[in-house]
XYZ file of C-alpha atoms in Angstrom:
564
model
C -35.951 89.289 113.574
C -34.882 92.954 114.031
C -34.151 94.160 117.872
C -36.869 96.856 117.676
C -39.537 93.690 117.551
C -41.468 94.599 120.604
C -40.621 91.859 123.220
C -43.145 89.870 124.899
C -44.042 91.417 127.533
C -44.339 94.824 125.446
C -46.761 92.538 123.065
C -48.597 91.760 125.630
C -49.194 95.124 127.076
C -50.122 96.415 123.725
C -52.695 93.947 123.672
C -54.584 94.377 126.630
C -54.781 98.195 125.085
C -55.930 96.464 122.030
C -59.060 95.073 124.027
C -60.309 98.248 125.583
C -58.097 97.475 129.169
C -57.901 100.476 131.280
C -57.104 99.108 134.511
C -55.397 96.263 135.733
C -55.127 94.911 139.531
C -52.042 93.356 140.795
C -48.883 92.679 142.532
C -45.032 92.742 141.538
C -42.734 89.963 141.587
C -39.598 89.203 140.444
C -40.438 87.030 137.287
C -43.050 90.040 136.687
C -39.657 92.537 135.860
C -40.236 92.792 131.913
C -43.939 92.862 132.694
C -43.817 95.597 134.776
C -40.901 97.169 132.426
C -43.817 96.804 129.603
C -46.415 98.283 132.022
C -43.905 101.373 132.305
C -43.090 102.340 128.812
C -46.134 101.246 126.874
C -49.079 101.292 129.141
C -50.311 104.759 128.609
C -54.189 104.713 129.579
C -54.216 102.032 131.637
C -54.292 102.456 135.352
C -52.332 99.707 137.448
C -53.402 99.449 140.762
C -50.686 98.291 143.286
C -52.159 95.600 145.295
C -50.954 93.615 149.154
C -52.209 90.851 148.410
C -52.766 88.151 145.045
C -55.892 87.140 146.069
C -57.310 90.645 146.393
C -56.109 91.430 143.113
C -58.204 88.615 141.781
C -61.334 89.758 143.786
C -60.775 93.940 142.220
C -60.888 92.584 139.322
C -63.922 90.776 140.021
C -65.767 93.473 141.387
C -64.349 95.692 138.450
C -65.548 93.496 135.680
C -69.225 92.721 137.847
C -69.954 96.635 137.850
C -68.212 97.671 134.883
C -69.232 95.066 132.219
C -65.277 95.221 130.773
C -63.067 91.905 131.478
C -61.065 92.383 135.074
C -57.797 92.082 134.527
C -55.495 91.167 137.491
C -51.828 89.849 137.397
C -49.317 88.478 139.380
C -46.193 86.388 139.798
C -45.007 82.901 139.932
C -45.066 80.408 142.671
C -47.051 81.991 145.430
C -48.230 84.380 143.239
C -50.050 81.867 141.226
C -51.531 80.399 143.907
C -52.858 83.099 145.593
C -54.846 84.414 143.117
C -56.363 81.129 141.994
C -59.290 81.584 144.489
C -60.448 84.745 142.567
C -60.136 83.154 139.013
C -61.928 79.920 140.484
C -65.042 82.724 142.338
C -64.841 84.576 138.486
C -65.572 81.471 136.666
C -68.000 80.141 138.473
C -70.131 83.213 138.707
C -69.383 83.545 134.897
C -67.711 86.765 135.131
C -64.516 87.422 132.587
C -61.080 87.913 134.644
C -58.215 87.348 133.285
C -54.890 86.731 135.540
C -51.971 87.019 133.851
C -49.529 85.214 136.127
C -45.541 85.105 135.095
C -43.102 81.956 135.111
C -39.873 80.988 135.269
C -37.924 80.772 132.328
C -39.037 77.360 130.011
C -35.612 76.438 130.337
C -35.347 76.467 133.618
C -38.476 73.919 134.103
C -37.524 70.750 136.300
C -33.972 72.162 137.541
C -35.807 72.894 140.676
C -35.672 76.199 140.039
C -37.095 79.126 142.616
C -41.309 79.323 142.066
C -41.239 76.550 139.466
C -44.953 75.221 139.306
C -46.624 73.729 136.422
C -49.145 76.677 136.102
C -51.236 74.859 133.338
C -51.664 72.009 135.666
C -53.143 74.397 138.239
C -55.295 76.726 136.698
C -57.272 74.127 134.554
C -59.958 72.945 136.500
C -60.032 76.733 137.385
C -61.304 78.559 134.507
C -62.916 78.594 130.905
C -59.651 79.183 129.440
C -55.838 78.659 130.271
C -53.105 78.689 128.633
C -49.132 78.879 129.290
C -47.629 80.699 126.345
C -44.412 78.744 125.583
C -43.374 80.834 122.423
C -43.409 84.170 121.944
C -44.746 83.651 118.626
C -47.784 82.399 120.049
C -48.585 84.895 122.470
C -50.953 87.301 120.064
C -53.159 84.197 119.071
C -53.248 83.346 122.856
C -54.361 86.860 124.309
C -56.943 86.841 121.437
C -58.315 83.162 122.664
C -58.420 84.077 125.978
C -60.462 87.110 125.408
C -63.125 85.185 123.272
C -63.714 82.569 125.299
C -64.276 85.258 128.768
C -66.831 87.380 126.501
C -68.721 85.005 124.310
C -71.270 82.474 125.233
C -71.240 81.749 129.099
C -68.584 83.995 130.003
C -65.553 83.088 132.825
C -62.210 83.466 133.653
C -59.302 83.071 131.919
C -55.482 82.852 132.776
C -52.387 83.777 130.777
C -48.728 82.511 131.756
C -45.838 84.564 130.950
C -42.556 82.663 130.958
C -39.699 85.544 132.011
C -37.871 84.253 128.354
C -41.166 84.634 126.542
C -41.476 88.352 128.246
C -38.192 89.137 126.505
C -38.359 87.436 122.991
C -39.207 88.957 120.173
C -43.086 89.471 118.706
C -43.831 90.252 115.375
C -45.856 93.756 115.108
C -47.739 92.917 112.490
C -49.782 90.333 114.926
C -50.337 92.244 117.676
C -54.147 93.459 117.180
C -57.296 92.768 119.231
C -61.306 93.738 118.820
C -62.077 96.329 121.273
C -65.674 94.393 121.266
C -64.466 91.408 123.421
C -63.174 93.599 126.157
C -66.999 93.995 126.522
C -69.796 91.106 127.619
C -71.579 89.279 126.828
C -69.826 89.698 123.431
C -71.336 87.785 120.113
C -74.811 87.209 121.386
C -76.963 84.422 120.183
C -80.625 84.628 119.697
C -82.003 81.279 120.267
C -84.248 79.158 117.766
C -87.632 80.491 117.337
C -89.327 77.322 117.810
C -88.281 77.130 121.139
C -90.117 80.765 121.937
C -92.654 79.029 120.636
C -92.824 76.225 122.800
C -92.103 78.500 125.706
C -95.221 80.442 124.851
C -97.164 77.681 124.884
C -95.941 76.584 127.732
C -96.623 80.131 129.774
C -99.990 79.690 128.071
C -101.296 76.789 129.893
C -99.810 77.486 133.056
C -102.391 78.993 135.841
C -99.503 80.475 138.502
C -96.240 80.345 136.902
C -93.262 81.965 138.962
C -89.694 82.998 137.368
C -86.731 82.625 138.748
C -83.593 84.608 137.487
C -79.945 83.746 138.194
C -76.930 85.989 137.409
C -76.955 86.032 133.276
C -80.660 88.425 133.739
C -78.108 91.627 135.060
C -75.010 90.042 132.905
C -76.980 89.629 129.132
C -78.286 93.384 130.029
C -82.097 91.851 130.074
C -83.486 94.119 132.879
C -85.534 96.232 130.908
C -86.692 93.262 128.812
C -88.249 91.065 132.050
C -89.447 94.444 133.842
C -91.999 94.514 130.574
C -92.496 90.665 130.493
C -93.626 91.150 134.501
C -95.692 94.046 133.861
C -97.515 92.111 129.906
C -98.013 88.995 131.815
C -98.166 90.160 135.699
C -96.105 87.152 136.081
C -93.879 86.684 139.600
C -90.697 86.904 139.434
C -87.871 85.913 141.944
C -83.884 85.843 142.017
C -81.396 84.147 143.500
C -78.592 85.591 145.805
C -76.347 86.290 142.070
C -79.423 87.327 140.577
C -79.805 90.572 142.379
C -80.865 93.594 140.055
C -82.457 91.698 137.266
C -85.764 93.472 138.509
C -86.493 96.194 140.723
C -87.944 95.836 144.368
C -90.211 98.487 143.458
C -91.776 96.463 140.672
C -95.194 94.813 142.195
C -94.451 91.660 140.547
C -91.121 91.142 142.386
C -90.502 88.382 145.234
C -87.246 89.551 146.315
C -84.786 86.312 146.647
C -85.331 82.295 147.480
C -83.557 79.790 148.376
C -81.860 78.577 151.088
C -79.718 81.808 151.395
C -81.950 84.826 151.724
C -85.157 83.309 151.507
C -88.474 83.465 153.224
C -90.934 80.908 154.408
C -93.360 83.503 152.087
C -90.591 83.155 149.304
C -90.547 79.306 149.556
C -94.384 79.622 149.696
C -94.290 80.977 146.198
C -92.450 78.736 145.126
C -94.308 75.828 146.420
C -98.277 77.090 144.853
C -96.212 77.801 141.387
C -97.631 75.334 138.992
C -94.823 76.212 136.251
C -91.025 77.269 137.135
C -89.211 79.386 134.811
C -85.267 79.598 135.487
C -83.610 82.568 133.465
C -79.791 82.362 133.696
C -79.953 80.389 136.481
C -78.141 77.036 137.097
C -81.010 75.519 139.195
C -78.604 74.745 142.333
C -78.612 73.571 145.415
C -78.487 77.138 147.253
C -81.479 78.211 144.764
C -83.846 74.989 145.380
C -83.061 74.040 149.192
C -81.350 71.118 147.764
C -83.583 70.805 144.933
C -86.540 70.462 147.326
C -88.558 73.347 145.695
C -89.829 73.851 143.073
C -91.310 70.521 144.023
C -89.980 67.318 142.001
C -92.881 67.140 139.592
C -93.540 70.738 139.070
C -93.492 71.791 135.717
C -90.083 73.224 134.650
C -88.750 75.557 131.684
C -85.248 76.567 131.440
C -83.558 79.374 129.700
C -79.591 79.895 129.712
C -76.685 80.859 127.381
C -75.035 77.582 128.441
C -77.075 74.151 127.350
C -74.872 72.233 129.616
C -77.202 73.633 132.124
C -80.393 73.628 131.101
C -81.804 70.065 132.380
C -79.161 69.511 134.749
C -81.004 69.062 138.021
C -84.664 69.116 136.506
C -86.655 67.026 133.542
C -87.087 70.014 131.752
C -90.440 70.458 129.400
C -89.113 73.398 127.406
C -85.068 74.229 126.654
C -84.210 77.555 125.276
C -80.621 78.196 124.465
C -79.167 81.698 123.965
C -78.948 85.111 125.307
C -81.437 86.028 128.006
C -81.735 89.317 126.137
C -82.044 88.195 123.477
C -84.629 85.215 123.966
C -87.025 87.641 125.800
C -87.385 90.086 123.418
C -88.148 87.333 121.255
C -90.317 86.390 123.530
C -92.330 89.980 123.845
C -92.807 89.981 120.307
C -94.530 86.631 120.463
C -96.486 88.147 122.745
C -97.396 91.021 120.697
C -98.189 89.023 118.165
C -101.051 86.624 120.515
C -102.116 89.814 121.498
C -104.976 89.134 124.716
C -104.286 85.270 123.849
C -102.133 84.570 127.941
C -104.564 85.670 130.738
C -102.714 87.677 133.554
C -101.107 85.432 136.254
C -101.602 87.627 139.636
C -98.184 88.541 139.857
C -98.365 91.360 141.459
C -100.920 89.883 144.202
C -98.297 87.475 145.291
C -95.324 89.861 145.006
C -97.586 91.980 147.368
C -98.633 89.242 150.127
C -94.535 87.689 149.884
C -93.463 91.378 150.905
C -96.305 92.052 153.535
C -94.963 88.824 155.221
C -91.561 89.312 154.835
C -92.323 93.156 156.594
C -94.278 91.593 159.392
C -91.704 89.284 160.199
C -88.283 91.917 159.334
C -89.564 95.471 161.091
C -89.780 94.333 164.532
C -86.164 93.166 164.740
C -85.506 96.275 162.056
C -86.814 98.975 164.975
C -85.014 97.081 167.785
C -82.838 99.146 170.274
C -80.637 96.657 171.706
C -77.400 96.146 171.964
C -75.891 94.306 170.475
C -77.217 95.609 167.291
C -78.916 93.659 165.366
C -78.415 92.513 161.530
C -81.944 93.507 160.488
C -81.404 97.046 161.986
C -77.970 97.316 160.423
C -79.737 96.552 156.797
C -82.601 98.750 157.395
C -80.462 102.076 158.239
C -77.963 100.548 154.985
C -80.890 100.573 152.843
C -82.247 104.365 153.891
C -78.726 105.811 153.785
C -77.894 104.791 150.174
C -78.876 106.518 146.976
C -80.695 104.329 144.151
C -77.244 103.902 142.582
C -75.111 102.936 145.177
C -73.266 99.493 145.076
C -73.427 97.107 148.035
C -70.936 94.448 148.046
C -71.510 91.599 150.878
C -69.322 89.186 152.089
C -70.491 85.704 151.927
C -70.741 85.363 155.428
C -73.375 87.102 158.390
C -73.692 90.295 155.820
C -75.364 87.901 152.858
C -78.262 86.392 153.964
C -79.606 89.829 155.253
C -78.607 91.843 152.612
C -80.582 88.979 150.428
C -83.292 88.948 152.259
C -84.238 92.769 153.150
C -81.770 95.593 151.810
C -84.073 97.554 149.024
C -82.888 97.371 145.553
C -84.461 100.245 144.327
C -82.893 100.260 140.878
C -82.280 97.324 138.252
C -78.849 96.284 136.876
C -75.618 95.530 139.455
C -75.723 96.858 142.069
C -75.691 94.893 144.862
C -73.552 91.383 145.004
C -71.665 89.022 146.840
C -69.403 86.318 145.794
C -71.616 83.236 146.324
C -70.474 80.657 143.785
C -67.804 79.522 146.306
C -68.001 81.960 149.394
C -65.179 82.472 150.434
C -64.317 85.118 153.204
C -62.177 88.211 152.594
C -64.152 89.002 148.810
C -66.173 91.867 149.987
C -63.563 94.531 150.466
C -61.240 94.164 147.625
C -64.307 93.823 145.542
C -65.775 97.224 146.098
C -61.888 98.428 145.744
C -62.334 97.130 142.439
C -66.273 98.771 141.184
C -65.122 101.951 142.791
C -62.624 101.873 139.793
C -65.905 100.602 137.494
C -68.609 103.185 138.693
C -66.868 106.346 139.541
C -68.769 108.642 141.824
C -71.400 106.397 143.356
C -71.245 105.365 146.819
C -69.805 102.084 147.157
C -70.168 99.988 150.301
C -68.348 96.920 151.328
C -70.033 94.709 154.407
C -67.683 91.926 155.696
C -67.994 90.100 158.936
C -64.901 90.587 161.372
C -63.817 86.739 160.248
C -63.535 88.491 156.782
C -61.559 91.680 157.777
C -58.874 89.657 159.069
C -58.314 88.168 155.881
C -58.363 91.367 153.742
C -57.264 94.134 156.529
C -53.954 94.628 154.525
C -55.705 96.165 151.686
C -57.406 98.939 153.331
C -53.755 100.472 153.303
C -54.675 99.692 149.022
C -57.592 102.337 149.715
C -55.849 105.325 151.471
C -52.888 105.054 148.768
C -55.532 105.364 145.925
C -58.140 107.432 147.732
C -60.857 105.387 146.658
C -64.267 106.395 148.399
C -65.349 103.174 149.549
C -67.202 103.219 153.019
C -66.698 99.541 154.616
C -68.635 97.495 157.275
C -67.765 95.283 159.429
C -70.440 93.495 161.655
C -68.188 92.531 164.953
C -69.365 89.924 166.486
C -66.175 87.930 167.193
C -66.823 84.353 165.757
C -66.875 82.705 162.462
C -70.643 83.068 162.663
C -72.029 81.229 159.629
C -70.469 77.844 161.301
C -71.200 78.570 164.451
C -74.785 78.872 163.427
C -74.699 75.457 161.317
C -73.057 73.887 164.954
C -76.107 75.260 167.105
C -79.090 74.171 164.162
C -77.150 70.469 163.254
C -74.716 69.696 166.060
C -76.230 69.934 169.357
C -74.672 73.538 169.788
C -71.152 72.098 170.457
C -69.501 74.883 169.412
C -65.596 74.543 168.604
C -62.541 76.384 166.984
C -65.425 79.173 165.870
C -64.544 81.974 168.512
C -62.169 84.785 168.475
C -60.971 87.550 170.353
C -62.942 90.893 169.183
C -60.792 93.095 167.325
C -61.319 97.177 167.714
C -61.812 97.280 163.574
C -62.365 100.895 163.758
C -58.623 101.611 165.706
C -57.035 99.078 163.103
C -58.575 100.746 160.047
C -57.823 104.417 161.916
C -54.043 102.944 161.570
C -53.697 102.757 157.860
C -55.285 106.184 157.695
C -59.051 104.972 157.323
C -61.450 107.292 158.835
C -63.466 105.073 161.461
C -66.449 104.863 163.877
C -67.367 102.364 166.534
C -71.319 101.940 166.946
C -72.806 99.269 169.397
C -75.733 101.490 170.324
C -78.506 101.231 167.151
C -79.499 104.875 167.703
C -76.379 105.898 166.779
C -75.811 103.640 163.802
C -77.761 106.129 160.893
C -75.588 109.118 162.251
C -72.149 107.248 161.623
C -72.985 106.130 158.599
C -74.171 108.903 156.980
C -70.707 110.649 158.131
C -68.975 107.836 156.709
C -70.546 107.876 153.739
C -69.943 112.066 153.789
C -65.942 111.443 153.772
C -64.392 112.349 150.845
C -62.206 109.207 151.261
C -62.023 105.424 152.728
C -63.968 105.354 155.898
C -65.047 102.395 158.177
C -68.096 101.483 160.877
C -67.328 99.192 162.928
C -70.771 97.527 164.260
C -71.085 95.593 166.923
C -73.545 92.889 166.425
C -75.997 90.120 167.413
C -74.080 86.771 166.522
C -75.613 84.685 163.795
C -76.130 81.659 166.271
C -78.445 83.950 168.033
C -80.468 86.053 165.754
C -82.988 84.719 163.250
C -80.913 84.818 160.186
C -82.772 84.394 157.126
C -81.556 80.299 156.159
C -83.638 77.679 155.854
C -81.749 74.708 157.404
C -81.314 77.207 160.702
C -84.754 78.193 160.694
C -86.018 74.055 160.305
């Protein structure tokens, strides 16, 4: 081949462009040198974004792709590398969002000479994501890229990952197969409409029900099917609930809305609704245990029909009376003409009398603790001055920690579509703040808020020197209340409150963040919580609040198995 083949690395740079990439979230390394070479001289229009950490990379990209509906990509090297970001991919793929990490190797000759970083990569990532592959050859890479991006975009999307041997970075690529569709940068990409006989059947089934409740998971916001179930509440005045991922698919404001349930952000009232439903509709939802309470409600014996992209999920945890496969989107609008066709034929379910009672008894038992003035502050108050002080379009990102059950629970969602999410498929600490690094870059100009406990700022501190570097406007959270509070909680309500190894000493967040150039504010009075907020959220740069709070092991956190 001629030596002005673009090499591999160049190849691959060319076809992330070729996919619609525009930024990409990571850290350097020394296998990463052609990479990074590539990055330099061909990766005009794409914004790299220098990264302290592998794991945050993974989460940017996360909360990149969440907000922006393009793949995250995030890269990074080999050995360590690799294994750091593997938490993000694992979060990603799970919550079927498309990130691709694009980790480099070693040289292939160099495997099994106990070389520096040598790891077998494909070994690791498998069990990981929805795609992975270690690109041996050079001539393989195009096809490869191309793979990875269909499988990300298409169906139930996930994560992918990429390894880049430092010998494949420099080999030769022939031009003529380095091309990509701009489409599958996108998701969902190639939506299916499901079979028309099951619309059918699901009409049917709606049709004899006398209080049927929906529940939507995650694929409601990621198929783009807001607008479609706002009209299906309003035709049908049909209830509808979320889970914790399923955030956004319909408006608070919307009388037929229920806010979330389950076990993580749900309400005796929520649970209630649950429990009088005669027939459970899941949207895009994998039925689990967080959802059901441990598939305690709905009720074993309620009538149950499913609808979700992936049919591997659909009857999973429930005998299931009607199965509709495809795009939520899709199989709703479907559904709505149906509808329009049995014109007067479904009689209206109440909807919007049981959305109103849930919310009357979630406000009678949330504003008390929501006007408290003590100190320490607590969580409710912290959501309630959150929820005034952001516009309809902000994005809230919480930690999976003490921020999500109350941001579940009670922050308003005035708006449908992503805008407020946590990383609850595996929940693990440190997400929140490289997350909203990462939809800053998505949704440019909105006000983006990260809320982490303090157990979560020590993992993820390093990055907020990430946020004064790239002046990203992100105002960040951190509820102080100097303990690893979600365990603590689950050792008062299961173990006889024999609290161990869950305390630490408190940390003065604000001085730390004040450091790397953040600006900060301390609040543990709640009268002056609304002020320092709103200045935070004034700064034309990174700024932090620092709130000292009521522990979770004493406050009445919205989870079931604490409340029992």
């Amino acid at each position: 081949m001629s030596s002005n083949l673009p090499n591999g690395a160049q190849a691959m740079v060319r076809l992330l462009r070729a996919h619609g990439v525009e930024h990409i979230f990571g850290l350097c390394g020394d296998t990463s040198l052609p990479f990074y070479d590539a990055l330099f001289q061909e990766g005009a229009g794409i914004t790299h974004v220098l990264t302290r950490d592998e794991r945050s990379a993974a989460y940017m990209a996360d909360g990149y792709a969440r907000v922006s509906g393009r793949v995250g990509v995030c890269e990074g090297p080999s050995g360590g590398g690799a294994t750091y970001i593997a938490p993000g991919l694992v979060e990603a793929n799970e919550s079927s969002v498309p990130v691709l990490a694009i980790t480099t190797d070693i040289a292939t000759t160099s495997r099994g000479r106990y070389a520096l970083t040598d790891l077998d990569q494909q070994a690791l990532f498998r069990p990981l994501t929805k795609w992975n592959s270690v690109i041996d050859s050079a001539v393989l890479l195009p096809r490869a890229v191309r793979a990875a991006f269909r499988a990300m975009t298409t169906g139930r999307p996930g994560s992918a990952h990429l390894g880049l041997p430092f010998d494949v970075q420099r080999a030769p690529v022939d031009a003529g197969e380095i091309w990509g569709d701009a489409a599958l940068g996108r998701y969902p990409a190639w939506p299916c409409s499901p079979d028309p006989r099951s619309i059918e059947a699901l009409f049917e089934a709606l049709a004899s029900a006398r209080s049927p409740v929906i529940v939507c998971g995650g694929g409601v916001v990621i198929s783009g099917a807001e607008a479609a179930l706002a009209a299906l509440a309003r035709t049908l005045d049909i209830a509808v609930a979320t889970t914790v991922s399923g955030q956004g698919s319909l408006a608070h404001s919307q009388p037929q809305s229920l806010g979330v349930v389950g076990s993580n952000g749900g309400v005796p009232a929520t649970r209630a609704a649950l429990e009088q439903a005669d027939l459970v509709w899941f949207i895009g939802c994998r039925a689990g245990s967080v959802t059901t309470e441990r598939w305690r409600f709905p009720r074993p014996g309620t009538r149950i029909v499913h609808l979700d992209v992936d049919p591997m999920v659909i009857g999973a945890n429930y005998a299931t009376e009607v199965a509709v496969c495809g795009d939520a989107r899709l199989a709703l609008e479907a559904l709505l003409a149906v509808l329009g066709e049995h014109d007067g034929k479904l009689p209206a379910f109440g909807g919007a009398a049981l959305g109103e009672r849930t919310r009357v008894a979630k406000r009678a038992a949330f504003e008390p603790l929501a006007a408290s003035d003590d100190s320490p502050v607590r969580p409710e108050r912290l959501v309630r001055e959150l929820s005034a002080a952001l516009g309809d379009d902000a994005v809230l990102v919480a930690d999976p920690g003490t921020p999500c059950p109350y941001v579940s629970a009670f922050y308003d969602i005035r708006t449908p579509g992503r805008s407020v999410f946590s990383n609850r498929a595996h929940g693990a600490l440190g997400y929140s703040l490289a997350a909203a690094i990462g939809a800053s870059y998505a949704r440019p100009g909105a006000q983006v808020v990260s809320v982490m406990g303090d157990g979560s700022f020590g993992f993820t501190c390093g990055e907020l020197e990430t946020a004064v570097r790239t002046a990203r406007p992100v105002t960040f959270v951190v509820v102080s209340n100097a303990s690893y509070g979600w365990i603590k909680a689950g050792q008062k309500a299961g173990f006889g409150a024999r609290y161990f190894a869950v305390d630490f000493n408190r940390t003065e967040h604000a001085a730390v963040a004040e450091a790397f150039g953040v600006r900060s504010w301390k609040v543990d009075d709640p009268r002056r919580l609304r002020a320092a907020l709103d200045a935070a959220l004034a700064h034309d740069g990174p700024s932090l609040v620092d709130v000292v709070c009521q522990p979770l092991h004493e406050a009445r956190a919205p989870v079931s198995e604490w409340i029992a």
